[in-house]
């Protein structure tokens, strides 16, 4: 078993695994023995999605973390997601297969700088996108996700002044849809920022019947081309319920696994980024592997912890988000 120091350097337990071991069967066995649940984001690799007890977007994962009766939550996602699970279920042990699975968007909003930014607008209510650190959530009035950001803003009085962070693209989209004047923090997601309008235009020329589905973290130039804009869950539902047979998908390519599973008769094409890759993978999400997940559950490490004072302050805006979402039937 790795020492804490070794895990801290590498970000994960690094042990030799018998190559003949059936990891799916071993993980299932460990889950039962330890009363553990595996929560996975849609952007995880297919093997992890297939072994997970629940697959979802940030809102769905938060809802699951709040209500699970498991003793251990294995969070196959990135660090801020595991932190959110710990905030909502502080008595449970929360594990992350690789603690270095970070988030470029969360990193784009250092809490000490956001604190100074917030001080410039003392009469503003603060809404932060869930893709941020626990410390940032502790400075927030309401947390939101891409599934409920518009509805949360619309639930507030029209004269309420609002700071929205850390994603400027999602914030601009919400402002446009609600007609509200939001003060935006200048942050962004590296995955959703690099989709190429030019390459997507050429792709649409080759697939004239394909619908473009885009996540609101994308830049406005991409959103203007989209036939549908929504969260990962929204994108998945749209593709399932519409009769069209071909879709170009402008979000992290991990979502295509579930889309194809649910719609085997349809074609899903990953929107190309502005580099030499054919699709757009999040390097942080893809740090988690089935092997790391197995070792993480076996050793109950690495564990994600959040200071008690941060939990006490951060849980309120998250619970407010969950309450508003429940009232709106989201």
PDB file of C-alpha atoms in Angstrom, residues 184-290:
ATOM      1  CA  UNK A 184     -19.051  38.238 -14.742  1.00  0.00           C
ATOM      2  CA  UNK A 185     -15.789  36.801 -13.485  1.00  0.00           C
ATOM      3  CA  UNK A 186     -13.386  36.203 -16.380  1.00  0.00           C
ATOM      4  CA  UNK A 187     -12.964  32.420 -16.133  1.00  0.00           C
ATOM      5  CA  UNK A 188     -13.401  29.596 -18.652  1.00  0.00           C
ATOM      6  CA  UNK A 189     -13.097  25.846 -19.237  1.00  0.00           C
ATOM      7  CA  UNK A 190     -10.148  24.802 -21.400  1.00  0.00           C
ATOM      8  CA  UNK A 191     -12.217  22.051 -23.060  1.00  0.00           C
ATOM      9  CA  UNK A 192     -15.135  24.243 -24.107  1.00  0.00           C
ATOM     10  CA  UNK A 193     -12.977  27.224 -25.106  1.00  0.00           C
ATOM     11  CA  UNK A 194     -11.095  25.491 -27.904  1.00  0.00           C
ATOM     12  CA  UNK A 195     -13.860  24.277 -30.205  1.00  0.00           C
ATOM     13  CA  UNK A 196     -13.184  25.523 -33.715  1.00  0.00           C
ATOM     14  CA  UNK A 197     -15.996  27.419 -35.464  1.00  0.00           C
ATOM     15  CA  UNK A 198     -14.226  26.947 -38.792  1.00  0.00           C
ATOM     16  CA  UNK A 199     -13.842  23.169 -38.373  1.00  0.00           C
ATOM     17  CA  UNK A 200     -17.432  22.785 -37.155  1.00  0.00           C
ATOM     18  CA  UNK A 201     -18.659  24.774 -40.176  1.00  0.00           C
ATOM     19  CA  UNK A 202     -16.776  22.391 -42.498  1.00  0.00           C
ATOM     20  CA  UNK A 203     -18.115  19.401 -40.554  1.00  0.00           C
ATOM     21  CA  UNK A 204     -21.674  20.690 -40.965  1.00  0.00           C
ATOM     22  CA  UNK A 205     -21.069  21.039 -44.714  1.00  0.00           C
ATOM     23  CA  UNK A 206     -20.115  17.334 -44.826  1.00  0.00           C
ATOM     24  CA  UNK A 207     -23.091  16.408 -42.629  1.00  0.00           C
ATOM     25  CA  UNK A 208     -25.818  18.895 -43.679  1.00  0.00           C
ATOM     26  CA  UNK A 209     -28.564  17.067 -41.762  1.00  0.00           C
ATOM     27  CA  UNK A 210     -26.651  16.904 -38.473  1.00  0.00           C
ATOM     28  CA  UNK A 211     -27.875  18.942 -35.509  1.00  0.00           C
ATOM     29  CA  UNK A 212     -25.213  20.783 -33.493  1.00  0.00           C
ATOM     30  CA  UNK A 213     -25.616  20.284 -29.739  1.00  0.00           C
ATOM     31  CA  UNK A 214     -23.498  22.569 -27.541  1.00  0.00           C
ATOM     32  CA  UNK A 215     -22.758  23.068 -23.868  1.00  0.00           C
ATOM     33  CA  UNK A 216     -23.224  26.662 -22.599  1.00  0.00           C
ATOM     34  CA  UNK A 217     -19.582  26.742 -21.451  1.00  0.00           C
ATOM     35  CA  UNK A 218     -18.701  27.073 -25.160  1.00  0.00           C
ATOM     36  CA  UNK A 219     -17.856  30.483 -26.591  1.00  0.00           C
ATOM     37  CA  UNK A 220     -20.678  32.548 -28.092  1.00  0.00           C
ATOM     38  CA  UNK A 221     -19.420  31.953 -31.668  1.00  0.00           C
ATOM     39  CA  UNK A 222     -20.153  28.228 -31.206  1.00  0.00           C
ATOM     40  CA  UNK A 223     -23.438  28.770 -29.358  1.00  0.00           C
ATOM     41  CA  UNK A 224     -24.713  30.937 -32.226  1.00  0.00           C
ATOM     42  CA  UNK A 225     -24.333  27.944 -34.558  1.00  0.00           C
ATOM     43  CA  UNK A 226     -26.024  25.463 -32.223  1.00  0.00           C
ATOM     44  CA  UNK A 227     -29.413  23.842 -32.781  1.00  0.00           C
ATOM     45  CA  UNK A 228     -29.602  23.074 -29.054  1.00  0.00           C
ATOM     46  CA  UNK A 229     -27.723  24.469 -26.043  1.00  0.00           C
ATOM     47  CA  UNK A 230     -27.809  22.632 -22.728  1.00  0.00           C
ATOM     48  CA  UNK A 231     -26.055  20.745 -19.945  1.00  0.00           C
ATOM     49  CA  UNK A 232     -24.612  17.292 -20.563  1.00  0.00           C
ATOM     50  CA  UNK A 233     -27.872  15.755 -19.324  1.00  0.00           C
ATOM     51  CA  UNK A 234     -29.845  18.151 -21.517  1.00  0.00           C
ATOM     52  CA  UNK A 235     -27.761  17.229 -24.560  1.00  0.00           C
ATOM     53  CA  UNK A 236     -28.260  13.523 -23.868  1.00  0.00           C
ATOM     54  CA  UNK A 237     -32.038  13.915 -23.481  1.00  0.00           C
ATOM     55  CA  UNK A 238     -32.324  16.053 -26.616  1.00  0.00           C
ATOM     56  CA  UNK A 239     -30.542  13.446 -28.734  1.00  0.00           C
ATOM     57  CA  UNK A 240     -32.709  10.646 -27.327  1.00  0.00           C
ATOM     58  CA  UNK A 241     -36.082  12.268 -27.829  1.00  0.00           C
ATOM     59  CA  UNK A 242     -35.553  13.877 -31.235  1.00  0.00           C
ATOM     60  CA  UNK A 243     -36.024  11.921 -34.451  1.00  0.00           C
ATOM     61  CA  UNK A 244     -32.875  13.282 -36.123  1.00  0.00           C
ATOM     62  CA  UNK A 245     -30.287  10.578 -36.764  1.00  0.00           C
ATOM     63  CA  UNK A 246     -27.053  12.582 -36.839  1.00  0.00           C
ATOM     64  CA  UNK A 247     -25.609  14.954 -34.233  1.00  0.00           C
ATOM     65  CA  UNK A 248     -22.422  16.992 -33.830  1.00  0.00           C
ATOM     66  CA  UNK A 249     -21.652  17.276 -30.124  1.00  0.00           C
ATOM     67  CA  UNK A 250     -19.763  20.292 -28.754  1.00  0.00           C
ATOM     68  CA  UNK A 251     -18.812  19.210 -25.265  1.00  0.00           C
ATOM     69  CA  UNK A 252     -16.275  16.806 -23.742  1.00  0.00           C
ATOM     70  CA  UNK A 253     -16.217  13.624 -25.836  1.00  0.00           C
ATOM     71  CA  UNK A 254     -16.907  11.291 -22.875  1.00  0.00           C
ATOM     72  CA  UNK A 255     -20.639  12.011 -23.215  1.00  0.00           C
ATOM     73  CA  UNK A 256     -20.701  10.178 -26.560  1.00  0.00           C
ATOM     74  CA  UNK A 257     -20.476   6.795 -24.779  1.00  0.00           C
ATOM     75  CA  UNK A 258     -23.867   7.234 -23.091  1.00  0.00           C
ATOM     76  CA  UNK A 259     -25.384   8.867 -26.162  1.00  0.00           C
ATOM     77  CA  UNK A 260     -24.429   5.891 -28.318  1.00  0.00           C
ATOM     78  CA  UNK A 261     -25.587   3.366 -25.691  1.00  0.00           C
ATOM     79  CA  UNK A 262     -29.002   5.004 -25.462  1.00  0.00           C
ATOM     80  CA  UNK A 263     -29.310   5.600 -29.213  1.00  0.00           C
ATOM     81  CA  UNK A 264     -27.535   2.790 -31.094  1.00  0.00           C
ATOM     82  CA  UNK A 265     -29.303   3.714 -34.341  1.00  0.00           C
ATOM     83  CA  UNK A 266     -27.973   7.302 -34.335  1.00  0.00           C
ATOM     84  CA  UNK A 267     -24.616   8.823 -35.288  1.00  0.00           C
ATOM     85  CA  UNK A 268     -22.743  11.119 -32.900  1.00  0.00           C
ATOM     86  CA  UNK A 269     -19.785  13.135 -34.128  1.00  0.00           C
ATOM     87  CA  UNK A 270     -17.492  14.923 -31.667  1.00  0.00           C
ATOM     88  CA  UNK A 271     -17.082  18.605 -32.521  1.00  0.00           C
ATOM     89  CA  UNK A 272     -13.412  19.223 -33.426  1.00  0.00           C
ATOM     90  CA  UNK A 273     -11.238  21.511 -31.291  1.00  0.00           C
ATOM     91  CA  UNK A 274      -8.807  24.086 -32.620  1.00  0.00           C
ATOM     92  CA  UNK A 275      -5.840  21.696 -32.509  1.00  0.00           C
ATOM     93  CA  UNK A 276      -4.753  18.478 -34.219  1.00  0.00           C
ATOM     94  CA  UNK A 277      -7.167  16.220 -32.288  1.00  0.00           C
ATOM     95  CA  UNK A 278     -10.363  14.830 -33.765  1.00  0.00           C
ATOM     96  CA  UNK A 279     -12.264  15.212 -30.493  1.00  0.00           C
ATOM     97  CA  UNK A 280     -12.015  17.194 -27.286  1.00  0.00           C
ATOM     98  CA  UNK A 281     -11.029  15.277 -24.123  1.00  0.00           C
ATOM     99  CA  UNK A 282     -10.584  16.836 -20.685  1.00  0.00           C
ATOM    100  CA  UNK A 283      -7.109  15.788 -19.493  1.00  0.00           C
ATOM    101  CA  UNK A 284      -8.240  16.153 -15.870  1.00  0.00           C
ATOM    102  CA  UNK A 285     -11.326  13.940 -16.203  1.00  0.00           C
ATOM    103  CA  UNK A 286      -9.290  11.353 -18.061  1.00  0.00           C
ATOM    104  CA  UNK A 287      -6.718  11.063 -15.230  1.00  0.00           C
ATOM    105  CA  UNK A 288      -9.104   8.584 -13.605  1.00  0.00           C
ATOM    106  CA  UNK A 289      -8.834   5.003 -14.859  1.00  0.00           C
ATOM    107  CA  UNK A 290     -10.484   1.708 -13.923  1.00  0.00           C
TER     108      UNK A 290
END
